[in-house]
mmCIF file of C-alpha atoms in Angstrom:
data_model
loop_
_atom_site.group_PDB
_atom_site.id
_atom_site.type_symbol
_atom_site.label_atom_id
_atom_site.label_comp_id
_atom_site.label_asym_id
_atom_site.label_seq_id
_atom_site.Cartn_x
_atom_site.Cartn_y
_atom_site.Cartn_z
ATOM 1 C CA MET A 877 324.218 190.581 -48.715
ATOM 2 C CA LYS A 878 322.454 190.111 -45.509
ATOM 3 C CA LYS A 879 324.385 186.777 -44.784
ATOM 4 C CA LEU A 880 327.664 188.648 -45.469
ATOM 5 C CA LYS A 881 326.660 191.241 -42.749
ATOM 6 C CA ILE A 882 325.863 188.668 -40.353
ATOM 7 C CA PHE A 883 328.861 186.774 -40.994
ATOM 8 C CA ILE A 884 331.088 189.856 -40.479
ATOM 9 C CA LEU A 885 329.265 190.776 -37.237
ATOM 10 C CA ILE A 886 329.978 187.254 -36.062
ATOM 11 C CA ILE A 887 333.769 187.373 -36.846
ATOM 12 C CA THR A 888 334.054 190.608 -35.124
ATOM 13 C CA ILE A 889 332.214 189.528 -32.015
ATOM 14 C CA PHE A 890 334.549 186.370 -32.037
ATOM 15 C CA PHE A 891 337.823 188.466 -32.255
ATOM 16 C CA ILE A 892 336.631 190.920 -29.677
ATOM 17 C CA THR A 893 335.900 188.168 -27.205
ATOM 18 C CA ALA A 894 338.923 186.207 -28.125
ATOM 19 C CA CYS A 895 341.230 189.370 -27.393
ATOM 20 C CA GLY A 896 339.415 189.816 -24.006
ATOM 21 C CA ASN A 897 340.299 186.166 -23.092
ATOM 22 C CA ILE A 898 343.934 186.738 -23.975
ATOM 23 C CA TYR A 899 344.339 189.724 -21.904
ATOM 24 C CA SER A 900 342.441 188.145 -18.989
ATOM 25 C CA LYS A 901 344.851 185.210 -19.153
ATOM 26 C CA LEU A 902 347.917 187.592 -19.256
ATOM 27 C CA GLU A 903 346.535 189.518 -16.379
ATOM 28 C CA LYS A 904 346.273 186.256 -14.475
ATOM 29 C CA GLU A 905 349.720 185.129 -15.399
ATOM 30 C CA LEU A 906 351.176 188.434 -14.470
ATOM 31 C CA ASN A 907 349.297 188.157 -10.940
ATOM 32 C CA GLU A 908 350.936 184.660 -10.444
ATOM 33 C CA LYS A 909 354.446 185.981 -11.553
ATOM 34 C CA THR A 910 354.208 188.868 -9.299
ATOM 35 C CA ALA A 911 353.222 186.727 -6.392
ATOM 36 C CA LEU A 912 356.201 184.281 -6.986
ATOM 37 C CA TYR A 913 358.591 187.126 -7.511
ATOM 38 C CA TYR A 914 357.618 188.815 -4.228
ATOM 39 C CA GLU A 915 357.630 185.523 -2.229
ATOM 40 C CA THR A 916 361.067 184.756 -3.744
ATOM 41 C CA PHE A 917 362.759 188.143 -3.601
ATOM 42 C CA SER A 918 361.087 190.597 -1.138
ATOM 43 C CA LYS A 919 358.838 188.788 1.419
ATOM 44 C CA GLY A 920 360.096 189.424 4.837
ATOM 45 C CA LYS A 921 363.096 191.600 3.455
ATOM 46 C CA ILE A 922 361.518 195.059 3.239
ATOM 47 C CA LEU A 923 359.907 196.855 6.170
ATOM 48 C CA GLY A 924 357.808 200.017 6.100
ATOM 49 C CA VAL A 925 356.647 199.685 2.391
ATOM 50 C CA ASN A 926 353.103 198.983 1.811
ATOM 51 C CA ASN A 927 353.067 199.041 -1.918
ATOM 52 C CA TYR A 928 355.721 197.050 -3.850
ATOM 53 C CA LYS A 929 355.730 197.497 -7.694
ATOM 54 C CA ILE A 930 357.230 194.574 -9.756
ATOM 55 C CA SER A 931 357.349 195.157 -13.550
ATOM 56 C CA LEU A 932 357.830 192.704 -16.372
ATOM 57 C CA GLU A 933 361.245 194.170 -16.936
ATOM 58 C CA ALA A 934 362.300 193.382 -13.308
ATOM 59 C CA MET A 935 360.945 189.916 -13.758
ATOM 60 C CA GLU A 936 362.851 189.377 -17.009
ATOM 61 C CA ASN A 937 366.007 190.806 -15.363
ATOM 62 C CA ASN A 938 365.624 188.105 -12.775
ATOM 63 C CA GLY A 939 365.266 185.235 -15.018
ATOM 64 C CA TYR A 940 361.408 184.958 -15.292
ATOM 65 C CA ASN A 941 360.101 183.932 -18.678
ATOM 66 C CA ILE A 942 357.919 186.883 -20.019
ATOM 67 C CA GLU A 943 357.585 185.500 -23.601
ATOM 68 C CA ASN A 944 353.888 185.312 -23.527
ATOM 69 C CA PHE A 945 353.798 189.209 -22.694
ATOM 70 C CA ILE A 946 356.433 190.065 -25.259
ATOM 71 C CA ASP A 947 354.371 187.792 -28.045
ATOM 72 C CA ASN A 948 351.241 189.871 -27.203
ATOM 73 C CA ASN A 949 353.065 193.228 -27.521
ATOM 74 C CA CYS A 950 352.809 194.092 -23.934
ATOM 75 C CA SER A 951 355.000 196.763 -22.360
ATOM 76 C CA LYS A 952 357.716 195.721 -20.023
ATOM 77 C CA GLU A 953 356.594 198.533 -17.836
ATOM 78 C CA SER A 954 353.395 196.487 -17.148
ATOM 79 C CA TYR A 955 353.591 195.607 -13.456
ATOM 80 C CA GLY A 956 352.090 193.951 -10.581
ATOM 81 C CA LEU A 957 351.442 196.011 -7.297
ATOM 82 C CA VAL A 958 351.723 194.158 -4.107
ATOM 83 C CA ILE A 959 349.788 195.868 -1.494
ATOM 84 C CA LEU A 960 350.491 195.145 2.137
ATOM 85 C CA ASP A 961 349.043 195.912 5.573
ATOM 86 C CA LEU A 962 351.774 197.120 8.027
ATOM 87 C CA ASP A 963 351.772 197.147 11.771
ATOM 88 C CA GLU A 964 353.153 200.155 13.925
ATOM 89 C CA THR A 965 356.711 198.851 13.435
ATOM 90 C CA GLY A 966 356.361 198.771 9.503
ATOM 91 C CA ALA A 967 356.283 194.966 9.419
ATOM 92 C CA PRO A 968 353.784 193.328 6.995
ATOM 93 C CA ILE A 969 350.797 191.787 8.620
ATOM 94 C CA GLY A 970 348.325 189.301 7.210
ATOM 95 C CA ASP A 971 347.987 188.331 3.470
ATOM 96 C CA TYR A 972 348.877 190.814 0.694
ATOM 97 C CA ILE A 973 346.778 191.717 -2.337
ATOM 98 C CA ILE A 974 348.085 191.972 -5.927
ATOM 99 C CA GLU A 975 346.656 194.557 -8.484
ATOM 100 C CA THR A 976 347.663 194.080 -12.108
ATOM 101 C CA PHE A 977 348.531 196.811 -14.499
ATOM 102 C CA LEU A 978 348.874 195.286 -17.967
ATOM 103 C CA ILE A 979 349.560 197.478 -21.140
ATOM 104 C CA CYS A 980 349.563 195.751 -24.314
ATOM 105 C CA ASP A 981 349.108 197.449 -27.724
ATOM 106 C CA ASP A 982 345.611 199.009 -27.394
ATOM 107 C CA TYR A 983 344.671 197.211 -24.099
ATOM 108 C CA LYS A 984 345.110 198.621 -20.641
ATOM 109 C CA SER A 985 343.955 197.183 -17.409
ATOM 110 C CA GLU A 986 340.793 198.724 -15.998
ATOM 111 C CA ALA A 987 342.853 200.521 -13.313
ATOM 112 C CA LEU A 988 344.902 202.287 -15.916
ATOM 113 C CA LYS A 989 341.882 203.745 -17.990
#
Protein backbone atom coordinates (compact mmCIF):
# COMPACT_ATOMS: atom_id res chain seq x y z
CA MET A 1 0.00 0.00 0.00
CA LYS A 2 2.81 2.38 0.88
CA LYS A 3 4.52 1.69 -2.47
CA LEU A 4 1.27 2.49 -4.29
CA LYS A 5 0.99 5.86 -2.52
CA ILE A 6 4.58 6.72 -3.39
CA PHE A 7 4.02 5.67 -7.00
CA ILE A 8 0.88 7.84 -7.26
CA LEU A 9 2.75 10.79 -5.73
CA ILE A 10 5.61 10.41 -8.22
CA ILE A 11 3.19 10.21 -11.17
CA THR A 12 1.32 13.30 -9.93
CA ILE A 13 4.55 15.30 -9.61
CA PHE A 14 5.61 14.16 -13.07
CA PHE A 15 2.36 15.36 -14.66
CA ILE A 16 2.46 18.71 -12.85
CA THR A 17 6.06 19.26 -13.95
CA ALA A 18 5.38 18.15 -17.53
CA CYS A 19 2.40 20.52 -17.85
CA GLY A 20 4.51 23.39 -16.54
CA ASN A 21 7.10 22.67 -19.23
CA ILE A 22 4.43 22.60 -21.94
CA TYR A 23 3.09 26.01 -20.97
CA SER A 24 6.57 27.43 -20.61
CA LYS A 25 7.37 26.30 -24.15
CA LEU A 26 4.08 27.71 -25.43
CA GLU A 27 4.79 31.07 -23.79
CA LYS A 28 8.21 31.12 -25.43
CA GLU A 29 6.65 30.27 -28.81
CA LEU A 30 4.02 32.99 -28.33
CA ASN A 31 6.79 35.47 -27.54
CA GLU A 32 8.70 34.52 -30.69
CA LYS A 33 5.62 34.66 -32.92
CA THR A 34 4.63 38.03 -31.43
CA ALA A 35 8.07 39.46 -32.20
CA LEU A 36 7.97 38.12 -35.77
CA TYR A 37 4.44 39.47 -36.31
CA TYR A 38 5.39 42.88 -34.94
CA GLU A 39 8.56 43.05 -37.04
CA THR A 40 6.67 41.97 -40.18
CA PHE A 41 3.44 43.94 -39.95
CA SER A 42 3.79 46.83 -37.53
CA LYS A 43 7.30 48.00 -36.80
CA GLY A 44 7.83 51.52 -38.14
CA LYS A 45 4.25 51.80 -39.37
CA ILE A 46 2.46 52.89 -36.22
CA LEU A 47 3.29 56.06 -34.29
CA GLY A 48 2.07 57.17 -30.89
CA VAL A 49 1.19 53.70 -29.61
CA ASN A 50 3.29 52.32 -26.76
CA ASN A 51 1.36 49.06 -26.23
CA TYR A 52 0.55 46.84 -29.18
CA LYS A 53 -1.53 43.70 -28.53
CA ILE A 54 -1.17 40.76 -30.96
CA SER A 55 -3.55 37.83 -30.37
CA LEU A 56 -3.29 34.26 -31.57
CA GLU A 57 -6.41 34.94 -33.62
CA ALA A 58 -4.70 37.84 -35.43
CA MET A 59 -1.68 35.63 -36.06
CA GLU A 60 -3.86 32.86 -37.46
CA ASN A 61 -5.73 35.34 -39.68
CA ASN A 62 -2.37 36.39 -41.14
CA GLY A 63 -1.18 32.89 -41.95
CA TYR A 64 0.77 32.00 -38.81
CA ASN A 65 0.66 28.37 -37.69
CA ILE A 66 -0.89 28.28 -34.22
CA GLU A 67 -1.50 24.52 -34.19
CA ASN A 68 0.56 23.97 -31.01
CA PHE A 69 -1.73 26.35 -29.15
CA ILE A 70 -4.91 24.76 -30.51
CA ASP A 71 -3.60 21.26 -29.67
CA ASN A 72 -3.10 22.40 -26.07
CA ASN A 73 -6.57 23.98 -25.81
CA CYS A 74 -5.32 27.55 -25.70
CA SER A 75 -7.72 30.40 -26.31
CA LYS A 76 -7.22 32.38 -29.49
CA GLU A 77 -7.60 35.42 -27.23
CA SER A 78 -4.14 34.65 -25.80
CA TYR A 79 -1.78 37.40 -26.87
CA GLY A 80 1.62 38.97 -26.80
CA LEU A 81 1.86 42.60 -25.73
CA VAL A 82 4.60 44.62 -27.41
CA ILE A 83 5.68 47.46 -25.10
CA LEU A 84 7.54 50.39 -26.65
CA ASP A 85 9.27 53.52 -25.41
CA LEU A 86 8.28 56.58 -27.43
CA ASP A 87 10.03 59.87 -28.04
CA GLU A 88 8.26 63.25 -27.93
CA THR A 89 7.01 62.81 -31.51
CA GLY A 90 5.44 59.40 -30.73
CA ALA A 91 8.07 57.42 -32.61
CA PRO A 92 9.39 54.24 -30.96
CA ILE A 93 12.89 54.46 -29.52
CA GLY A 94 15.16 51.65 -28.39
CA ASP A 95 14.21 48.01 -28.13
CA TYR A 96 10.75 46.75 -27.33
CA ILE A 97 9.65 44.29 -24.65
CA ILE A 98 7.10 41.52 -25.12
CA GLU A 99 4.88 40.22 -22.34
CA THR A 100 2.92 37.04 -23.03
CA PHE A 101 -0.59 36.38 -21.82
CA LEU A 102 -1.42 32.73 -22.43
CA ILE A 103 -4.80 31.19 -21.59
CA CYS A 104 -5.06 27.39 -21.92
CA ASP A 105 -7.63 25.16 -20.19
CA ASP A 106 -6.92 25.74 -16.49
CA TYR A 107 -3.62 27.59 -17.08
CA LYS A 108 -3.14 31.35 -17.24
CA SER A 109 0.10 33.31 -17.49
CA GLU A 110 1.21 34.82 -14.19
CA ALA A 111 0.22 38.33 -15.30
CA LEU A 112 -3.40 37.18 -15.77
CA LYS A 113 -3.82 35.63 -12.31
